[in-house]
mmCIF file of C-alpha atoms in Angstrom:
data_model
loop_
_atom_site.group_PDB
_atom_site.id
_atom_site.type_symbol
_atom_site.label_atom_id
_atom_site.label_comp_id
_atom_site.label_asym_id
_atom_site.label_seq_id
_atom_site.Cartn_x
_atom_site.Cartn_y
_atom_site.Cartn_z
ATOM 1 C CA MET E 1 -14.125 12.526 -7.453
ATOM 2 C CA GLY E 2 -13.960 9.080 -5.920
ATOM 3 C CA ASP E 3 -13.201 5.639 -7.272
ATOM 4 C CA ALA E 4 -14.950 4.490 -10.448
ATOM 5 C CA ALA E 5 -17.435 1.674 -9.918
ATOM 6 C CA ILE E 6 -17.007 -1.336 -12.177
ATOM 7 C CA ALA E 7 -19.309 -3.985 -10.758
ATOM 8 C CA LEU E 8 -22.230 -4.663 -8.486
ATOM 9 C CA ASP E 9 -23.159 -7.980 -6.914
ATOM 10 C CA THR E 10 -26.799 -7.164 -6.271
ATOM 11 C CA PRO E 11 -28.942 -4.019 -6.370
ATOM 12 C CA GLY E 12 -27.834 -3.540 -2.761
ATOM 13 C CA GLY E 13 -24.147 -3.708 -3.662
ATOM 14 C CA LEU E 14 -21.359 -6.243 -3.325
ATOM 15 C CA SER E 15 -21.290 -7.981 0.051
ATOM 16 C CA ASP E 16 -18.116 -8.292 2.097
ATOM 17 C CA GLU E 17 -18.229 -12.060 1.682
ATOM 18 C CA ALA E 18 -18.649 -11.832 -2.095
ATOM 19 C CA TRP E 19 -15.641 -9.510 -2.349
ATOM 20 C CA LEU E 20 -13.533 -11.774 -0.161
ATOM 21 C CA ASP E 21 -14.523 -14.779 -2.284
ATOM 22 C CA LEU E 22 -13.463 -13.180 -5.571
ATOM 23 C CA SER E 23 -10.520 -14.973 -7.145
ATOM 24 C CA GLU E 24 -7.182 -13.181 -7.176
ATOM 25 C CA ASP E 25 -7.591 -12.851 -10.939
ATOM 26 C CA GLU E 26 -10.582 -10.568 -10.334
ATOM 27 C CA PRO E 27 -9.208 -7.073 -9.596
ATOM 28 C CA GLY E 28 -10.876 -4.464 -7.489
ATOM 29 C CA GLU E 29 -11.289 -3.000 -4.029
ATOM 30 C CA LEU E 30 -14.529 -2.697 -2.090
ATOM 31 C CA VAL E 31 -15.686 0.859 -1.396
ATOM 32 C CA GLY E 32 -19.135 1.505 -0.009
ATOM 33 C CA GLY E 33 -20.281 -1.947 -1.079
ATOM 34 C CA VAL E 34 -19.176 -1.353 -4.681
ATOM 35 C CA LEU E 35 -16.304 -3.041 -6.484
ATOM 36 C CA VAL E 36 -14.022 -0.304 -7.817
ATOM 37 C CA GLU E 37 -11.132 -0.538 -10.222
ATOM 38 C CA GLU E 38 -7.576 -0.576 -8.956
ATOM 39 C CA GLU E 39 -4.763 1.475 -10.424
ATOM 40 C CA VAL E 40 -3.260 0.242 -13.664
ATOM 41 C CA ALA E 41 0.223 -0.935 -12.758
ATOM 42 C CA ASP E 42 3.184 -0.250 -15.025
ATOM 43 C CA TRP E 43 6.880 -1.126 -14.840
ATOM 44 C CA ILE E 44 7.660 1.906 -12.668
ATOM 45 C CA HIS E 45 4.984 0.955 -10.142
ATOM 46 C CA GLU E 46 5.851 -2.739 -10.068
ATOM 47 C CA THR E 47 9.612 -2.134 -9.873
ATOM 48 C CA ALA E 48 9.054 0.092 -6.847
ATOM 49 C CA VAL E 49 6.730 -2.455 -5.212
ATOM 50 C CA MET E 50 9.183 -5.313 -5.771
ATOM 51 C CA TRP E 51 12.033 -3.229 -4.344
ATOM 52 C CA LEU E 52 9.983 -2.534 -1.217
ATOM 53 C CA LEU E 53 9.035 -6.185 -0.854
ATOM 54 C CA ARG E 54 12.661 -7.222 -1.193
ATOM 55 C CA VAL E 55 14.067 -4.673 1.266
ATOM 56 C CA LEU E 56 11.262 -4.796 3.834
ATOM 57 C CA GLY E 57 10.883 -8.564 3.523
ATOM 58 C CA THR E 58 14.569 -9.187 4.254
ATOM 59 C CA TRP E 59 14.557 -6.847 7.239
ATOM 60 C CA ALA E 60 11.283 -8.116 8.723
ATOM 61 C CA ALA E 61 11.888 -11.853 8.218
ATOM 62 C CA SER E 62 15.227 -11.715 10.007
ATOM 63 C CA ARG E 63 13.486 -10.242 13.048
ATOM 64 C CA GLY E 64 10.269 -12.263 13.056
ATOM 65 C CA GLY E 65 8.048 -9.801 11.201
ATOM 66 C CA PHE E 66 5.894 -10.336 8.115
ATOM 67 C CA VAL E 67 5.546 -8.530 4.782
ATOM 68 C CA ALA E 68 2.838 -9.077 2.143
ATOM 69 C CA GLY E 69 2.207 -7.841 -1.382
ATOM 70 C CA SER E 70 -0.711 -6.311 -3.196
ATOM 71 C CA GLU E 71 -3.083 -9.283 -3.462
ATOM 72 C CA LEU E 72 -3.705 -9.490 0.290
ATOM 73 C CA LYS E 73 -7.204 -8.289 1.155
ATOM 74 C CA TYR E 74 -7.972 -6.202 4.237
ATOM 75 C CA LEU E 75 -11.566 -5.832 5.342
ATOM 76 C CA LEU E 76 -11.400 -2.407 6.961
ATOM 77 C CA ARG E 77 -15.063 -2.202 7.936
ATOM 78 C CA LYS E 78 -18.409 -3.323 6.573
ATOM 79 C CA GLY E 79 -18.547 -2.456 2.892
ATOM 80 C CA THR E 80 -14.913 -1.382 2.617
ATOM 81 C CA GLY E 81 -11.988 -3.588 1.650
ATOM 82 C CA ARG E 82 -8.569 -2.510 0.441
ATOM 83 C CA LYS E 83 -5.505 -4.155 -1.101
ATOM 84 C CA PRO E 84 -2.416 -2.080 -0.245
ATOM 85 C CA ASP E 85 0.676 -2.387 -2.408
ATOM 86 C CA VAL E 86 2.694 -3.549 0.609
ATOM 87 C CA SER E 87 1.738 -4.256 4.210
ATOM 88 C CA MET E 88 3.915 -5.196 7.157
ATOM 89 C CA VAL E 89 3.397 -6.690 10.599
ATOM 90 C CA LEU E 90 6.351 -5.534 12.654
ATOM 91 C CA PRO E 91 8.579 -7.860 14.678
ATOM 92 C CA GLY E 92 7.148 -8.660 18.085
ATOM 93 C CA GLN E 93 3.538 -8.150 17.037
ATOM 94 C CA ARG E 94 0.811 -10.780 16.801
ATOM 95 C CA PRO E 95 1.389 -12.904 13.669
ATOM 96 C CA PRO E 96 -1.158 -12.626 10.851
ATOM 97 C CA PRO E 97 -3.542 -15.544 10.227
ATOM 98 C CA ARG E 98 -2.432 -18.227 7.783
ATOM 99 C CA ARG E 99 -5.510 -17.976 5.589
ATOM 100 C CA GLY E 100 -8.354 -15.626 4.884
ATOM 101 C CA PRO E 101 -8.596 -11.862 4.842
ATOM 102 C CA MET E 102 -7.044 -9.568 7.390
ATOM 103 C CA ARG E 103 -9.632 -8.064 9.693
ATOM 104 C CA ARG E 104 -7.135 -6.321 11.973
ATOM 105 C CA PRO E 105 -4.693 -3.608 10.944
ATOM 106 C CA PRO E 106 -1.048 -4.302 10.157
ATOM 107 C CA ASP E 107 1.543 -1.938 11.572
ATOM 108 C CA VAL E 108 2.511 -0.487 8.197
ATOM 109 C CA MET E 109 0.659 -0.004 4.921
ATOM 110 C CA VAL E 110 2.461 1.291 1.847
ATOM 111 C CA GLU E 111 1.062 2.699 -1.369
ATOM 112 C CA VAL E 112 3.158 3.431 -4.444
ATOM 113 C CA VAL E 113 1.531 6.491 -5.982
ATOM 114 C CA SER E 114 0.625 6.290 -9.665
ATOM 115 C CA PRO E 115 0.533 9.497 -11.747
ATOM 116 C CA ARG E 116 -3.150 9.462 -12.764
ATOM 117 C CA PRO E 117 -5.057 12.155 -10.795
ATOM 118 C CA ARG E 118 -7.644 9.590 -9.711
ATOM 119 C CA ASP E 119 -4.929 7.330 -8.265
ATOM 120 C CA VAL E 120 -3.202 10.250 -6.518
ATOM 121 C CA HIS E 121 -6.533 11.223 -4.949
ATOM 122 C CA ARG E 122 -7.202 7.651 -3.863
ATOM 123 C CA ASP E 123 -3.790 7.174 -2.199
ATOM 124 C CA ARG E 124 -3.420 10.627 -0.656
ATOM 125 C CA ILE E 125 -6.983 11.261 0.485
ATOM 126 C CA GLU E 126 -9.253 8.210 0.407
ATOM 127 C CA LYS E 127 -6.812 5.554 1.589
ATOM 128 C CA LEU E 128 -5.217 7.899 4.105
ATOM 129 C CA ARG E 129 -8.657 8.354 5.649
ATOM 130 C CA ASP E 130 -9.545 4.639 5.438
ATOM 131 C CA TYR E 131 -6.269 3.381 6.908
ATOM 132 C CA ALA E 132 -6.434 5.866 9.766
ATOM 133 C CA ALA E 133 -9.950 4.721 10.650
ATOM 134 C CA PHE E 134 -8.770 1.101 10.460
ATOM 135 C CA GLY E 135 -5.999 1.845 12.962
ATOM 136 C CA VAL E 136 -2.877 1.347 10.808
ATOM 137 C CA ARG E 137 -0.101 2.987 12.822
ATOM 138 C CA TRP E 138 2.207 3.892 9.928
ATOM 139 C CA TYR E 139 1.189 4.918 6.420
ATOM 140 C CA TRP E 140 3.902 5.251 3.776
ATOM 141 C CA LEU E 141 3.495 6.953 0.425
ATOM 142 C CA LEU E 142 6.186 6.311 -2.167
ATOM 143 C CA ASP E 143 5.871 8.605 -5.181
ATOM 144 C CA PRO E 144 8.185 7.678 -8.075
ATOM 145 C CA ALA E 145 7.130 10.763 -10.068
ATOM 146 C CA THR E 146 8.336 13.192 -7.393
ATOM 147 C CA ARG E 147 10.927 10.745 -6.041
ATOM 148 C CA MET E 148 9.686 11.189 -2.516
ATOM 149 C CA LEU E 149 9.008 8.845 0.384
ATOM 150 C CA GLU E 150 6.584 10.180 2.987
ATOM 151 C CA ILE E 151 5.863 8.439 6.291
ATOM 152 C CA TYR E 152 2.861 9.306 8.435
ATOM 153 C CA GLU E 153 2.111 8.151 11.980
ATOM 154 C CA LEU E 154 -1.354 7.712 13.450
ATOM 155 C CA GLY E 155 -1.868 10.275 16.186
ATOM 156 C CA PRO E 156 -3.882 9.883 19.393
ATOM 157 C CA ASP E 157 -6.786 11.701 17.712
ATOM 158 C CA GLY E 158 -7.003 9.018 15.002
ATOM 159 C CA ARG E 159 -5.477 11.206 12.303
ATOM 160 C CA TYR E 160 -2.178 10.856 10.493
ATOM 161 C CA VAL E 161 0.619 13.292 11.218
ATOM 162 C CA TRP E 162 3.787 13.715 9.179
ATOM 163 C CA ALA E 163 6.676 11.733 10.658
ATOM 164 C CA GLN E 164 9.393 11.734 8.000
ATOM 165 C CA ALA E 165 10.076 12.441 4.351
ATOM 166 C CA ALA E 166 13.083 11.830 2.134
ATOM 167 C CA ALA E 167 13.876 12.347 -1.527
ATOM 168 C CA GLY E 168 17.109 10.417 -1.766
ATOM 169 C CA GLY E 169 20.130 9.068 0.005
ATOM 170 C CA ARG E 170 20.121 6.414 2.684
ATOM 171 C CA VAL E 171 17.354 6.697 5.264
ATOM 172 C CA GLU E 172 18.827 5.177 8.424
ATOM 173 C CA ALA E 173 16.229 6.085 11.033
ATOM 174 C CA VAL E 174 12.893 4.793 9.721
ATOM 175 C CA PRO E 175 10.150 5.540 12.277
ATOM 176 C CA GLY E 176 8.921 2.390 13.993
ATOM 177 C CA CYS E 177 11.461 0.151 12.221
ATOM 178 C CA GLU E 178 14.650 0.014 14.273
ATOM 179 C CA GLY E 179 17.601 -1.212 12.229
ATOM 180 C CA LEU E 180 15.899 -0.723 8.857
ATOM 181 C CA ALA E 181 17.785 1.313 6.248
ATOM 182 C CA LEU E 182 16.247 2.411 2.965
ATOM 183 C CA ASP E 183 18.647 3.317 0.158
ATOM 184 C CA LEU E 184 16.389 5.493 -1.963
ATOM 185 C CA ASP E 185 19.179 6.220 -4.441
ATOM 186 C CA GLU E 186 19.305 2.491 -5.136
ATOM 187 C CA LEU E 187 15.578 2.476 -5.885
ATOM 188 C CA TRP E 188 15.752 5.533 -8.131
ATOM 189 C CA GLY E 189 18.675 3.873 -9.932
ATOM 190 C CA GLU E 190 16.552 0.794 -10.622
ATOM 191 C CA LEU E 191 13.799 2.983 -12.043
ATOM 192 C CA ASP E 192 16.311 4.837 -14.211
ATOM 193 C CA ARG E 193 17.311 1.564 -15.866
ATOM 194 C CA LEU E 194 13.825 1.223 -17.367
ATOM 195 C CA GLY E 195 13.427 2.074 -21.040
ATOM 196 C CA GLU E 196 11.722 5.097 -22.517
ATOM 197 C CA GLU E 197 7.953 5.074 -23.038
ATOM 198 C CA GLU E 198 6.998 3.404 -26.280
ATOM 199 C CA PRO E 199 4.537 5.152 -28.609
ATOM 200 C CA GLY E 200 1.034 3.690 -28.774
ATOM 201 C CA GLU E 201 0.193 1.186 -31.458
#
C-alpha cells in the first residue's frame, strides 16, 4: 500500500510548481502528482530529529558543510517531491542555493522511522527507491523503536547497498563523514527521559 492521497490541485493532479508554492504550514509530499500526507510526528520522532540536527549541524558547519531540517523541499523528478527529516551537503561539495527548492541531490538524506506500518513502508521502500533514483549517495534510517541506525550507500548500479549499522555505543567511523562521531547511547538516553504515553481523552 502506498501513501494516502489527501489533496488534488486539478483533475490532472498537483503540479510541481503548485506543490513548491504551498506554504510551510501546508503539510504533504508530492507523489505521482498527488499531495500525500506526511507522518504524524510525536516527541520521540522530533527528539531524534533535533538530536541529529544538533550533532550533524555542529560537525558540518565547522567544516563548511550544510544541514537542513524537515521543511526543505526536494523536487526529485516531475511529479515527485519529498521532504526528508534531515538532509546534508557534505563539506567540499557545491553549496545549496539560498532560496527555492532543491533540484539536485544532497549527499545524505535521513529519515527517522515512525512505528505506523504505512510510515515504515514509506521510509524503507518508497523513499529508498526515490532517493536512489534521485542520486542521493548516502541514505540513513534511524529507527527509535528498534534502536538501530542503518546507513546505505548508492552503488554503481543505482541501488542502495548496506554500508553500516549500529544499535548503540559511539559510532566513530561514519561512512562518508570523516571525523564525525555519533553517540547513539546519548540519543537513546534522551528518548528515555520522555514520559510514558498518556491515555486518550
